[in-house]
CSV table of C-alpha atoms and ligand atoms in Angstrom, one decimal:
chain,number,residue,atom,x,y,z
A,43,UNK,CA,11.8,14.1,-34.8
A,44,UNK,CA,10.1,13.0,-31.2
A,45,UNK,CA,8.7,15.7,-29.7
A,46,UNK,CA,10.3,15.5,-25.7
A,47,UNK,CA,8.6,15.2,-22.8
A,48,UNK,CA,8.2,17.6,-20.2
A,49,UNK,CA,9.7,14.6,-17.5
A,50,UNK,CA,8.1,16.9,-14.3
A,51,UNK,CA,4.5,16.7,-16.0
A,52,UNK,CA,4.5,13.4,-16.6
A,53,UNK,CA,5.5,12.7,-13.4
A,54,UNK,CA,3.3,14.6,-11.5
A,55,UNK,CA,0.7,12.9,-13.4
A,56,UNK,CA,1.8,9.3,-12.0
A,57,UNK,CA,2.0,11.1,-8.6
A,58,UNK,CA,-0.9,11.8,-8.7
A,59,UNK,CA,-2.3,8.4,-9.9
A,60,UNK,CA,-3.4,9.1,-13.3
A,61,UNK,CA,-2.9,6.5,-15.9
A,62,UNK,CA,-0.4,7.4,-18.9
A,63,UNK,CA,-0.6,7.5,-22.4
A,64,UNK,CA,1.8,5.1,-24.0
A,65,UNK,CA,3.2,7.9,-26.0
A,66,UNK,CA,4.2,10.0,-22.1
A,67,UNK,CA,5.4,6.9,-20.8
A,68,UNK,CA,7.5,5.5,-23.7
A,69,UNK,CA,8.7,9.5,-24.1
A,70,UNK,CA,10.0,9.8,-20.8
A,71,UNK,CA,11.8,6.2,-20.9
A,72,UNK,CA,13.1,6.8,-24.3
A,73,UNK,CA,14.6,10.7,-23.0
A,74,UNK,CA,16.1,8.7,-19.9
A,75,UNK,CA,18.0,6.3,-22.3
A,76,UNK,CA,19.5,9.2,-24.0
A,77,UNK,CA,20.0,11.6,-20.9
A,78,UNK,CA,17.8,14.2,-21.5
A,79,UNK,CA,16.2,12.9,-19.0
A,80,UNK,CA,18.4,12.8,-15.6
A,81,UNK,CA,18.5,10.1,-12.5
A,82,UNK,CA,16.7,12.9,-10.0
A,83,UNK,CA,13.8,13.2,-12.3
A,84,UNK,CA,13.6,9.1,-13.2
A,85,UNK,CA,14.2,8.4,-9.7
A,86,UNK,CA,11.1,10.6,-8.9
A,87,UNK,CA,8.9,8.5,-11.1
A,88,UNK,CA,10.3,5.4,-9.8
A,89,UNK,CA,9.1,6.3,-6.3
A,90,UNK,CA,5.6,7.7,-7.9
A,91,UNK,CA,5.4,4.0,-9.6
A,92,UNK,CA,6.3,2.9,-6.3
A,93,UNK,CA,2.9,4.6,-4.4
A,94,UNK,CA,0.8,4.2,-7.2
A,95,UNK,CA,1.4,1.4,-9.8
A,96,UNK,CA,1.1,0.5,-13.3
A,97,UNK,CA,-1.9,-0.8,-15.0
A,98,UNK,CA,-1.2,-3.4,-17.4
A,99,UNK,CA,-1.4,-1.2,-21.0
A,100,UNK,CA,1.4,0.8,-18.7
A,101,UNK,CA,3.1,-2.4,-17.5
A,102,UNK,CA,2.9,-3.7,-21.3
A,103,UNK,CA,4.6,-0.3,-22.8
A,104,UNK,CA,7.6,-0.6,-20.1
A,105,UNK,CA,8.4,-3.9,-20.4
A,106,UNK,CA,8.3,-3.4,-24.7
A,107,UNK,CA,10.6,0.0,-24.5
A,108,UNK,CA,13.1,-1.9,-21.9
A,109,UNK,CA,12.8,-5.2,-24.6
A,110,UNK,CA,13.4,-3.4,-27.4
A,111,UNK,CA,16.0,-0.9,-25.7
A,112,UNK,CA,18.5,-3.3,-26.2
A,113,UNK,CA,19.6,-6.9,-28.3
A,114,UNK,CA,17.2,-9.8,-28.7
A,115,UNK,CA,19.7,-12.9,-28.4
A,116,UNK,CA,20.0,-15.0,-31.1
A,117,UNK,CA,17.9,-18.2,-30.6
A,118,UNK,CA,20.4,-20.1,-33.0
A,119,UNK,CA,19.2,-23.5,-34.7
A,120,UNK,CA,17.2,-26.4,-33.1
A,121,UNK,CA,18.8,-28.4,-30.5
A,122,UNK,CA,18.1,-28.4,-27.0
A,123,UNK,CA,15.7,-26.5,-25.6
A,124,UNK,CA,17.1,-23.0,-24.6
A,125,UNK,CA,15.7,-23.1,-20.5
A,126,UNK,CA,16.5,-20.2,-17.9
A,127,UNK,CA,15.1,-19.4,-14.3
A,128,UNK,CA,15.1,-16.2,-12.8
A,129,UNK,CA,14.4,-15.4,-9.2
A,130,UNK,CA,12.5,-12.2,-7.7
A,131,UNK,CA,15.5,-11.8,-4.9
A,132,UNK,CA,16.6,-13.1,-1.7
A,133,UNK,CA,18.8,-13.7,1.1
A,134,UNK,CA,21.0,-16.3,0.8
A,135,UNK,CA,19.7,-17.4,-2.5
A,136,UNK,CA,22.5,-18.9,-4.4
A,137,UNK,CA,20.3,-21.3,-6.3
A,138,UNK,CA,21.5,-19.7,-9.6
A,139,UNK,CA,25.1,-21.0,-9.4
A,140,UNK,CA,24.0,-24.7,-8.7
A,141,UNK,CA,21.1,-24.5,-11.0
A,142,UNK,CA,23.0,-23.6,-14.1
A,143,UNK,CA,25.4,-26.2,-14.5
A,144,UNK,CA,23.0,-28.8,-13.0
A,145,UNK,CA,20.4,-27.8,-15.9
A,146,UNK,CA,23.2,-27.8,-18.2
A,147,UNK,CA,23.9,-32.0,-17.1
A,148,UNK,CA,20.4,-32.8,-17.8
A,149,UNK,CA,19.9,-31.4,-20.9
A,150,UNK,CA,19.4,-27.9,-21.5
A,151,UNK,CA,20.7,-24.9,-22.8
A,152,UNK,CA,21.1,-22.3,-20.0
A,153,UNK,CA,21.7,-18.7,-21.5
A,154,UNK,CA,21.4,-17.3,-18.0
A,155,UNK,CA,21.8,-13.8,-17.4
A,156,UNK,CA,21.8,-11.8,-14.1
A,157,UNK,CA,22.1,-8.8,-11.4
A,158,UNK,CA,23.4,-7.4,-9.0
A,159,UNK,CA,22.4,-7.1,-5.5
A,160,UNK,CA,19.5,-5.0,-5.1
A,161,UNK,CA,18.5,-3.6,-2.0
A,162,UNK,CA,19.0,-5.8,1.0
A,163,UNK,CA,19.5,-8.9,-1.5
A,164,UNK,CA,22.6,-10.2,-3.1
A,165,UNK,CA,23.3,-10.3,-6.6
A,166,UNK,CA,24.4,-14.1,-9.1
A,167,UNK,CA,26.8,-11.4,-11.1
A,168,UNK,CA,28.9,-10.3,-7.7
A,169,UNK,CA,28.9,-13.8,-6.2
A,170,UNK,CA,30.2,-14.9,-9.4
A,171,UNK,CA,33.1,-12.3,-9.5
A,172,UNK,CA,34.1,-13.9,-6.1
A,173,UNK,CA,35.5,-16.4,-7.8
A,174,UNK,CA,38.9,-15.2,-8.7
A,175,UNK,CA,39.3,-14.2,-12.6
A,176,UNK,CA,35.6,-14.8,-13.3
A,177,UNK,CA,34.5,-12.2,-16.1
A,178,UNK,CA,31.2,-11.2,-16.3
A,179,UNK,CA,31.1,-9.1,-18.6
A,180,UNK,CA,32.2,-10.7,-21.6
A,181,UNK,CA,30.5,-10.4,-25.5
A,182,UNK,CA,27.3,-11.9,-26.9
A,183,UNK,CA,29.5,-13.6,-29.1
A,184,UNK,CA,31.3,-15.4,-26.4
A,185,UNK,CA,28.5,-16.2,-24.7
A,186,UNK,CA,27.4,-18.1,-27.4
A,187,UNK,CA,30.3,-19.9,-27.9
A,188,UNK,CA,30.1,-21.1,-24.2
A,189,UNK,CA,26.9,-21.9,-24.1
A,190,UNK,CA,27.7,-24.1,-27.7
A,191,UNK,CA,30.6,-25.6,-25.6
A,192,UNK,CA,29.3,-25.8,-22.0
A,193,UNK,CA,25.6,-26.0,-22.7
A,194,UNK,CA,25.5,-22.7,-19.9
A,195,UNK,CA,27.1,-19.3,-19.1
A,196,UNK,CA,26.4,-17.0,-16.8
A,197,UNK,CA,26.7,-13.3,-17.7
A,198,UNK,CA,25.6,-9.3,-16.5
A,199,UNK,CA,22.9,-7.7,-19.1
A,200,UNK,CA,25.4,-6.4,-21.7
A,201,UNK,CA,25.0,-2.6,-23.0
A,202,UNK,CA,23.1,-4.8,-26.1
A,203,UNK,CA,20.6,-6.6,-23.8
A,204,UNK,CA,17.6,-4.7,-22.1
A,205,UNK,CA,20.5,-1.1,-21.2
A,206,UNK,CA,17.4,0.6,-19.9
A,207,UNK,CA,16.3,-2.0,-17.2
A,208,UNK,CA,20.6,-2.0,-16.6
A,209,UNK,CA,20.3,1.8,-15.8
A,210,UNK,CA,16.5,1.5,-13.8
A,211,UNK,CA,18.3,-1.2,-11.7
A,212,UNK,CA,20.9,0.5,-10.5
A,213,UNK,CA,18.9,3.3,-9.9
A,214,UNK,CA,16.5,1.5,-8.0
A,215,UNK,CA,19.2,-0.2,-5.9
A,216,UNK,CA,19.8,2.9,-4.2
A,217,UNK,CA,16.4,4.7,-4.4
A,218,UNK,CA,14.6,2.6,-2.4
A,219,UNK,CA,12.2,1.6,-5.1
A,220,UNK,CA,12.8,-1.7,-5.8
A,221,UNK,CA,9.7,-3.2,-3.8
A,222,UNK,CA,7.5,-2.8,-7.0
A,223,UNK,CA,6.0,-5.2,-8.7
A,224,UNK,CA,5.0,-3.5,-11.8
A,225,UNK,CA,9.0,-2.6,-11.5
A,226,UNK,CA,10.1,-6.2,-10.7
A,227,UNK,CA,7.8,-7.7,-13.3
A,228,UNK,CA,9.1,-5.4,-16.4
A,229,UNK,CA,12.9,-6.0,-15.1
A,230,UNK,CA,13.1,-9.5,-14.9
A,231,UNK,CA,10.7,-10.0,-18.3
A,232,UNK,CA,12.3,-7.9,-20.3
A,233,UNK,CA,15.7,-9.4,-19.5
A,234,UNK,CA,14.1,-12.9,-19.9
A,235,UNK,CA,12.5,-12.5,-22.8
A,236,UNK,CA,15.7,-11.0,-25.0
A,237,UNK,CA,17.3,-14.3,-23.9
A,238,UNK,CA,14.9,-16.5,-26.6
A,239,UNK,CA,14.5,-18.9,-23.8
A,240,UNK,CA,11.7,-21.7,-25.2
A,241,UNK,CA,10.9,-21.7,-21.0
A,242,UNK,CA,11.3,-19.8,-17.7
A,243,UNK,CA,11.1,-20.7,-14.9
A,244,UNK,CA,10.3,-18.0,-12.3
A,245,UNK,CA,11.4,-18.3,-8.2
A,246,UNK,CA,9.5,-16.0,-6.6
A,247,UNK,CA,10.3,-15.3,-3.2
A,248,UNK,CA,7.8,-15.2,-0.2
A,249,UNK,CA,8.3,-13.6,3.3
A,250,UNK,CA,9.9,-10.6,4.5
A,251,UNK,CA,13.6,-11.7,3.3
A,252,UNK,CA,11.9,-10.8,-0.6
A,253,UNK,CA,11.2,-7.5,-2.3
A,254,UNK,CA,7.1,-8.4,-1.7
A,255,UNK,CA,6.4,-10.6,1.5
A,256,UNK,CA,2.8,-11.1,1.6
A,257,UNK,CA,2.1,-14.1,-0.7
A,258,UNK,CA,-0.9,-12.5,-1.7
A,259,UNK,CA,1.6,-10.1,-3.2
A,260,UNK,CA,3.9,-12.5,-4.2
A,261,UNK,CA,1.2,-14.4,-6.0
A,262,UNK,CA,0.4,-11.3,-8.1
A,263,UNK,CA,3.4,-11.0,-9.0
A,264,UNK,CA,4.0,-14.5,-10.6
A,265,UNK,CA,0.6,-13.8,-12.7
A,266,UNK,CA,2.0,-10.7,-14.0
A,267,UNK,CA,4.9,-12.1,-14.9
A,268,UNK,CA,3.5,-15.3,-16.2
A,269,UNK,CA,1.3,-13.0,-17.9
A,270,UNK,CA,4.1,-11.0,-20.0
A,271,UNK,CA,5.5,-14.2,-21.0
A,272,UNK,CA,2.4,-15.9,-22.0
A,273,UNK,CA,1.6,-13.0,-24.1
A,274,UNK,CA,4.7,-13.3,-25.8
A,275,UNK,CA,4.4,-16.8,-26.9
A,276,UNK,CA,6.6,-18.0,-23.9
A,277,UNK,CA,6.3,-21.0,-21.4
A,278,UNK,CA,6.7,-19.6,-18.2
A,279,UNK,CA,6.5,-21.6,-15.3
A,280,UNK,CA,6.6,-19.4,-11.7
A,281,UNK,CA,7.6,-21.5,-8.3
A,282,UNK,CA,6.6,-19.6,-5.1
A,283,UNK,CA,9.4,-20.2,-2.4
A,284,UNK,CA,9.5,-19.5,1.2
A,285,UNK,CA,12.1,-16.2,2.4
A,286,UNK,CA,10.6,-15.9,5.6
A,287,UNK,CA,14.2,-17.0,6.8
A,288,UNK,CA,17.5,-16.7,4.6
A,289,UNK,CA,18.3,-20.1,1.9
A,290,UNK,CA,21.0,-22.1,2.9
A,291,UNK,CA,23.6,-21.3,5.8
A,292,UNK,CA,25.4,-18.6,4.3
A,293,UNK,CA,24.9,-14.7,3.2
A,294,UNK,CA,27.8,-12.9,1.5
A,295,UNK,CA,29.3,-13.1,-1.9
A,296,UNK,CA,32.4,-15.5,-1.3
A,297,UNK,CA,30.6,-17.8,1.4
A,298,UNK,CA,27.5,-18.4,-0.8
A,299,UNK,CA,29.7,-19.5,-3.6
A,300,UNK,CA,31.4,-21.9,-0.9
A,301,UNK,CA,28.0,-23.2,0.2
A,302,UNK,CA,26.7,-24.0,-3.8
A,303,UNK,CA,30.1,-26.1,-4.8
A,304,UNK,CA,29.2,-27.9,-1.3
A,305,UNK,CA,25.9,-28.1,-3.5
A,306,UNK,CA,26.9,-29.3,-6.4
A,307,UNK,CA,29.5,-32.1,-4.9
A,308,UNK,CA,26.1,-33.5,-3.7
A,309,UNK,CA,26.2,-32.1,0.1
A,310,UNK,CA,25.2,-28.5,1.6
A,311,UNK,CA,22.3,-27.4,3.0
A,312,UNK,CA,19.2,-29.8,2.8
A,313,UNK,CA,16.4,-26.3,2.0
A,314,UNK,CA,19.3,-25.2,-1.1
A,315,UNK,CA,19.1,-28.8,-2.6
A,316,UNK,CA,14.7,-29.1,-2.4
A,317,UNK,CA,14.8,-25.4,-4.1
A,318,UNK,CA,17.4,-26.7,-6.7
A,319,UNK,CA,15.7,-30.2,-7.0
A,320,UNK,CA,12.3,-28.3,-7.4
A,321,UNK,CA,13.4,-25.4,-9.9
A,322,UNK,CA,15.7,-27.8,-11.6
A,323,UNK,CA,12.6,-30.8,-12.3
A,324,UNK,CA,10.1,-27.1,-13.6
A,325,UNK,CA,13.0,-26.4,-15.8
A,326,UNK,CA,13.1,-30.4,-17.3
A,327,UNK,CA,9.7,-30.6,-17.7
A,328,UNK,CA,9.3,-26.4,-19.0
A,329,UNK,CA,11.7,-28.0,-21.6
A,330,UNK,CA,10.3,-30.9,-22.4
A,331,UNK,CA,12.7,-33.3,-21.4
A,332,UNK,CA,10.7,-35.5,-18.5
A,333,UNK,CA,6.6,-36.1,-18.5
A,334,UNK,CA,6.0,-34.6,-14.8
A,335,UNK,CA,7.3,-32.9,-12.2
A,336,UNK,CA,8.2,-36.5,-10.3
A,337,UNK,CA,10.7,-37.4,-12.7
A,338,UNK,CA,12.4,-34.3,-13.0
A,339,UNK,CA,12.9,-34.1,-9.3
A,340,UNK,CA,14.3,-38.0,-9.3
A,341,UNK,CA,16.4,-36.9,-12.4
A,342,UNK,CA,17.9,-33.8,-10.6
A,343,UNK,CA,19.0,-35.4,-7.8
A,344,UNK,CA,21.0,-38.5,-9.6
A,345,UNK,CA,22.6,-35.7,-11.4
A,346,UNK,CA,23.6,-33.8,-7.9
A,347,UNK,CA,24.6,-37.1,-6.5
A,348,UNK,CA,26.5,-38.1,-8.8
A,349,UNK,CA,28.9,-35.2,-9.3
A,350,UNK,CA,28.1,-34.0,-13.3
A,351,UNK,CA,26.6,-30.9,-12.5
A,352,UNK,CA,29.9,-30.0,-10.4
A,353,UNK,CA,32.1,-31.2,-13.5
A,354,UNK,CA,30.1,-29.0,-15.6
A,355,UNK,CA,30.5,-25.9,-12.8
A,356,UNK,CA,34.3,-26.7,-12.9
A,357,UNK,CA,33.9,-26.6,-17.1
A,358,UNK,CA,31.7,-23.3,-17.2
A,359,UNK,CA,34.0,-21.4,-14.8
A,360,UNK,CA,37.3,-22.4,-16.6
A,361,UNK,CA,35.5,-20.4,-19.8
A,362,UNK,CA,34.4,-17.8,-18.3
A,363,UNK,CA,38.1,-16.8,-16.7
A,364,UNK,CA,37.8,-18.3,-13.4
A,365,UNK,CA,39.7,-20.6,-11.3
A,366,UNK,CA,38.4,-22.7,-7.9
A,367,UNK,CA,40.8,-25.2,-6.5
A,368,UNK,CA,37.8,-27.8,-6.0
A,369,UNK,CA,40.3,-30.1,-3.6
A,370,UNK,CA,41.1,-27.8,-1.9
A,371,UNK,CA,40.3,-26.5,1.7
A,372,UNK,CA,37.5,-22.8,1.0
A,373,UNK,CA,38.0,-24.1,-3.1
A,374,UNK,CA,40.5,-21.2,-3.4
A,375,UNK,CA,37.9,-18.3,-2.7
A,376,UNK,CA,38.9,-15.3,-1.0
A,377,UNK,CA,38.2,-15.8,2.6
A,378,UNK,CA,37.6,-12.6,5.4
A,379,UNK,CA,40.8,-12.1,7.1
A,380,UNK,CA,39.2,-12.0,10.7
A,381,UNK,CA,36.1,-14.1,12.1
A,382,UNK,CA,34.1,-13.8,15.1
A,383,UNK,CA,31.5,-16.6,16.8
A,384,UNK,CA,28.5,-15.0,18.1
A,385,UNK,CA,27.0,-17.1,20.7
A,386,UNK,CA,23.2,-17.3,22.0
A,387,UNK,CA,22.9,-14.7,25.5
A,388,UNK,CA,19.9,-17.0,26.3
A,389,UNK,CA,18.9,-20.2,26.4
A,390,UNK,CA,15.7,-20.9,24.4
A,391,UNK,CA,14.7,-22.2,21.2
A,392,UNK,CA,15.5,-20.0,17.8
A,393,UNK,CA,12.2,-18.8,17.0
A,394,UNK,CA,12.9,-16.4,13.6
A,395,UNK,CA,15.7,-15.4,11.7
A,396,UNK,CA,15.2,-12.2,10.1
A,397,UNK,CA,16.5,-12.4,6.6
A,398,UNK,CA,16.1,-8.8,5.6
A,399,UNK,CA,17.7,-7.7,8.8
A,400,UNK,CA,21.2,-10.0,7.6
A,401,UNK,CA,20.9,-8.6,3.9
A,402,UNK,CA,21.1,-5.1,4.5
A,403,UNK,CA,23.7,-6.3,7.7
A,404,UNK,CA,26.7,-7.5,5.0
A,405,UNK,CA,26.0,-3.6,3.6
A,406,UNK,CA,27.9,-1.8,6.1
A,407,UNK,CA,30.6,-4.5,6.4
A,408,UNK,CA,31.3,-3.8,2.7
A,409,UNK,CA,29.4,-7.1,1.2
A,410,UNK,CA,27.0,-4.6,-0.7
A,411,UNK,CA,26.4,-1.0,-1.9
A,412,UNK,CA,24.9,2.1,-0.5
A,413,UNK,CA,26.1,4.2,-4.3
A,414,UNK,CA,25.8,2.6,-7.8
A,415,UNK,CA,29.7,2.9,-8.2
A,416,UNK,CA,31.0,1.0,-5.3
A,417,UNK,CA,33.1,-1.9,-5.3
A,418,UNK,CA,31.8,-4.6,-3.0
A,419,UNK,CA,33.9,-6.8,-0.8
A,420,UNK,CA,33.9,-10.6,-1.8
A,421,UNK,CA,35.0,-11.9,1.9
A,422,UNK,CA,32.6,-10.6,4.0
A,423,UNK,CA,29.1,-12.3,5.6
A,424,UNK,CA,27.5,-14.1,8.0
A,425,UNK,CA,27.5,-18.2,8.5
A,426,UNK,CA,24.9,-19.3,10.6
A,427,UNK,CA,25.2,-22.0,12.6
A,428,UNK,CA,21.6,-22.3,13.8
A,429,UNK,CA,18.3,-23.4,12.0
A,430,UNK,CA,15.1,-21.5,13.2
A,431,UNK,CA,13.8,-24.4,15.5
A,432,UNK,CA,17.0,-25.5,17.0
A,433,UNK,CA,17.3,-25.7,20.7
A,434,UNK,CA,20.4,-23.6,22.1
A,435,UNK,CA,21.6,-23.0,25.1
A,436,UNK,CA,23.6,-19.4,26.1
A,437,UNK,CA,26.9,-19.4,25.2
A,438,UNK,CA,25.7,-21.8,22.1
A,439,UNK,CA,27.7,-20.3,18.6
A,440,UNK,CA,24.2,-18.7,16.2
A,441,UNK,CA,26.5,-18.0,14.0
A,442,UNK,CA,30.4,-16.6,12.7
A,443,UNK,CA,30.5,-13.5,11.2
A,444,UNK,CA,33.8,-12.7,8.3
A,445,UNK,CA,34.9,-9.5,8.4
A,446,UNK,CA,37.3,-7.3,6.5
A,447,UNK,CA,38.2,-5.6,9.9
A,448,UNK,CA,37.5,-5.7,14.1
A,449,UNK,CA,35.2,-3.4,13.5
A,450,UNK,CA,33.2,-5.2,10.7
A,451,UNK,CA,33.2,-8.1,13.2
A,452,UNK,CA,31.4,-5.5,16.0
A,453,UNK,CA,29.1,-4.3,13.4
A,454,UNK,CA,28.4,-8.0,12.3
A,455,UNK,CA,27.8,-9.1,15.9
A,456,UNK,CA,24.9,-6.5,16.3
A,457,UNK,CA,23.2,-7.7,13.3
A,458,UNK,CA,23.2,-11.4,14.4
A,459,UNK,CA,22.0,-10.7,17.7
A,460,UNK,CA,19.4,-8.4,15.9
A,461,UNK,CA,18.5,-10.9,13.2
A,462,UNK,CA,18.6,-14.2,15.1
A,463,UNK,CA,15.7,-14.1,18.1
A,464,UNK,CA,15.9,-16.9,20.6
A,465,UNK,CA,12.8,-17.1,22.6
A,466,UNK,CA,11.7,-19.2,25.4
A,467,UNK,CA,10.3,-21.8,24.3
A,468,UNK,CA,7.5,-20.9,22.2
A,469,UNK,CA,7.9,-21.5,18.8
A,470,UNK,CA,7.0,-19.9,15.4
A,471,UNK,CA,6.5,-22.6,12.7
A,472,UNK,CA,8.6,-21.4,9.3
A,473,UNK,CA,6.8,-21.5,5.2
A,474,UNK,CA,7.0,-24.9,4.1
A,475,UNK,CA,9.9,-24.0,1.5
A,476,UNK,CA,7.9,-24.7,-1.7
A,477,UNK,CA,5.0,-23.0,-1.8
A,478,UNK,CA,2.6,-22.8,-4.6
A,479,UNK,CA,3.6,-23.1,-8.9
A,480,UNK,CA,1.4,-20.4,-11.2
A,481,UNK,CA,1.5,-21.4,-14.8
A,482,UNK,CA,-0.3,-19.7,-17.5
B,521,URA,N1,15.5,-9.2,-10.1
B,521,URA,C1,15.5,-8.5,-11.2
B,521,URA,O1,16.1,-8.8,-12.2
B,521,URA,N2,14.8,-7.3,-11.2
B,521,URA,C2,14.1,-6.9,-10.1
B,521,URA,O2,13.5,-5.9,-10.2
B,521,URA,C3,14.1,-7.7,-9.0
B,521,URA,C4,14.8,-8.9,-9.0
């Protein structure tokens, strides 16, 4: 038998900075998973990781006991390569939901598998569940069969795959111990790498809308991750992406759905479709299906053009549960029974757009969660109307806030006028939107 840990030792030994034997550290995971160790004392370490890091024998022995916690998906036969990206969390970022299906219409097999929101981000998992009927949470065995049929499918981590990241996510959600990267790296790698993906391609997010928002920061973050996939035999590709303002024009589960169908059907936002186009040419040529980076981009966009990836959208939700009514006006999503326009109070040019300051705003309006058991509202967010750059004058509409209730639309109000500075005349030039690419 394991002899237990004693969980306050060992972390009072991160706390106070020590490095851990891979026999305290996989201990103290391993009593977590089965509850003899509780969320006070795991939350504690999270918060001492937090302060004072990982090295990389510690990063190495996390992300094996969160691996190996769970399933290893079944690569099945040849065929086409098995692709997935995964991004470090935004605001606004609903590049998953176009990215799928798109990847899917050029070739690959997408096994893609996602979160929540976490902290002031949003989560793929509870934008997908906007959609009416959508499951999530469906077997390993059905997922297969999708992917076999659809060539994607888009599911939460099952109790099978990586259950202790599952329970450290959460966790973190609401301990304020997400902005990690030792954390972030083990989470998203160990999910990745029981998908038996031949490539990943990693969007890591730069500015103060992601979890690290210097891009010296950010950058050490796609080598660690990189890292753990090279290590593992893994092509891992990581794509450094500008969140100094939100992606696209929308923030808020149902709304961000709306904006990526505008996506697919070849329209939306002009930043969503260069992070799609971008992510979606690494994922070709991480795959082996185009010779460079030019061709995959040229490749992506005939696809988007041309409608297939939408097809394949409408194909992958109709297996997974769902129904959108693609003709129709809002594509049959649940829409926030009262609205509000929030108009400039000064004439000027819009010099920032604080992307963390409009994530954790759709929080209190009900679009995310303060415990790990809440149920979120689908309708409620934030549509800007206003690009940092644009000239407005007062009275000009910045943006239209949904809200469950009149007072979601007061609380909603505040945050735009918070989040959205208009300045006279002097202005701040945003990150070019694709940054830098690590590879291995
Ligand atoms: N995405 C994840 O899956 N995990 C993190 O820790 C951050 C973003």
């Amino acid at each position: 038998m394991r002899t237990r840990v004693i969980p306050q030792q060992v972390i009072a030994r991160k706390r106070d900075g020590h490095t851990l034997s891979a026999q305290e550290l996989e201990g103290l995971l391993e009593d977590y998973l089965d509850g003899h160790v509780g969320d006070d004392q795991m939350a504690a370490f999270l918060m001492a990781v937090y302060f004072k890091g990982l090295d990389d024998e510690e990063l190495d022995v996390l992300v094996e006991v969160m691996l190996h916690s769970g399933e290893v998906l079944d690569r099945g036969g040849a065929g086409a390569p098995r692709v997935d990206k995964h991004s470090t969390g935004g605001v606004g970022d609903k590049v998953s939901l176009v990215l799928a299906p798109l990847a899917a219409e050029l070739g690959l097999v997408v096994p893609m598998m996602s979160g929540r929101g976490l902290g002031h981000t949003g989560g793929t998992l509870d934008k997908l569940e906007s959609i009416p009927g959508f499951e999530t949470r469906i077997s390993l065995a059905r997922f297969d069969r999708i992917l076999g049929d659809v060539g994607c499918a888009m599911i939460g981590q099952t109790e099978e795959i990586a259950p202790l990241d599952r329970k450290l996510y959460a966790l973190r959600d609401v301990t304020g111990t997400v902005p990690s990267l030792p954390l972030i790296t083990a989470s998203i790698m160990s999910k990745k790498l029981a998908e038996s993906l031949d490539g990943l391609v990693l969007d890591v997010k730069v500015g103060e809308g992601a979890f690290l928002s210097r891009i010296e920061d950010a950058r050490a973050l796609a080598r660690a991750m990189v890292g753990v996939g090279a290590a593992r035999g893994l092509v891992v590709t990581a794509v450094l992406t500008a969140m100094d303002r939100p992606l696209g024009k929308t923030i808020g589960n149902a709304l961000e759905v709306r904006e990526a169908v505008d996506c697919l059907a070849g329209g939306g936002p002009g930043d969503l479709r260069e992070v799609v186009t971008e992510l979606a040419a690494e994922m070709s040529l991480a795959g082996g299906l185009v010779p460079d980076l030019g061709e995959g981009r040229g490749r992506a966009a005939e696809v988007l053009a041309g409608g297939g990836a939408l097809a394949r959208f409408e194909r992958l939700v109709a297996a997974q549960g769902g129904t959108l009514a693609l003709s129709g006006d809002g594509y049959g999503l649940p829409a926030a029974p009262v609205t509000r326009v929030v108009a400039a109070n000064r004439t000027g040019v819009v010099a920032r757009i604080d992307p963390h300051a409009l994530g954790y705003g759709v929080i209190p309006m009900g679009g995310g969660r303060t415990r790990q058991d809440q149920e979120i509202d689908p309708r409620v967010g934030f549509e800007l109307r206003v690009r940092v750059g644009d000239r407005v004058s007062r009275g000009d509409p910045l943006a239209v806030v949904h809200g469950a209730s009149k007072d979601d639309l007061f609380i909603g109000a505040r945050v735009i006028h918070e989040a959205v500075t208009v300045a006279g005349g002097s202005e701040t030039a945003p990150l070019r939107l694709v940054l830098e690419r690590v590879t291995a």
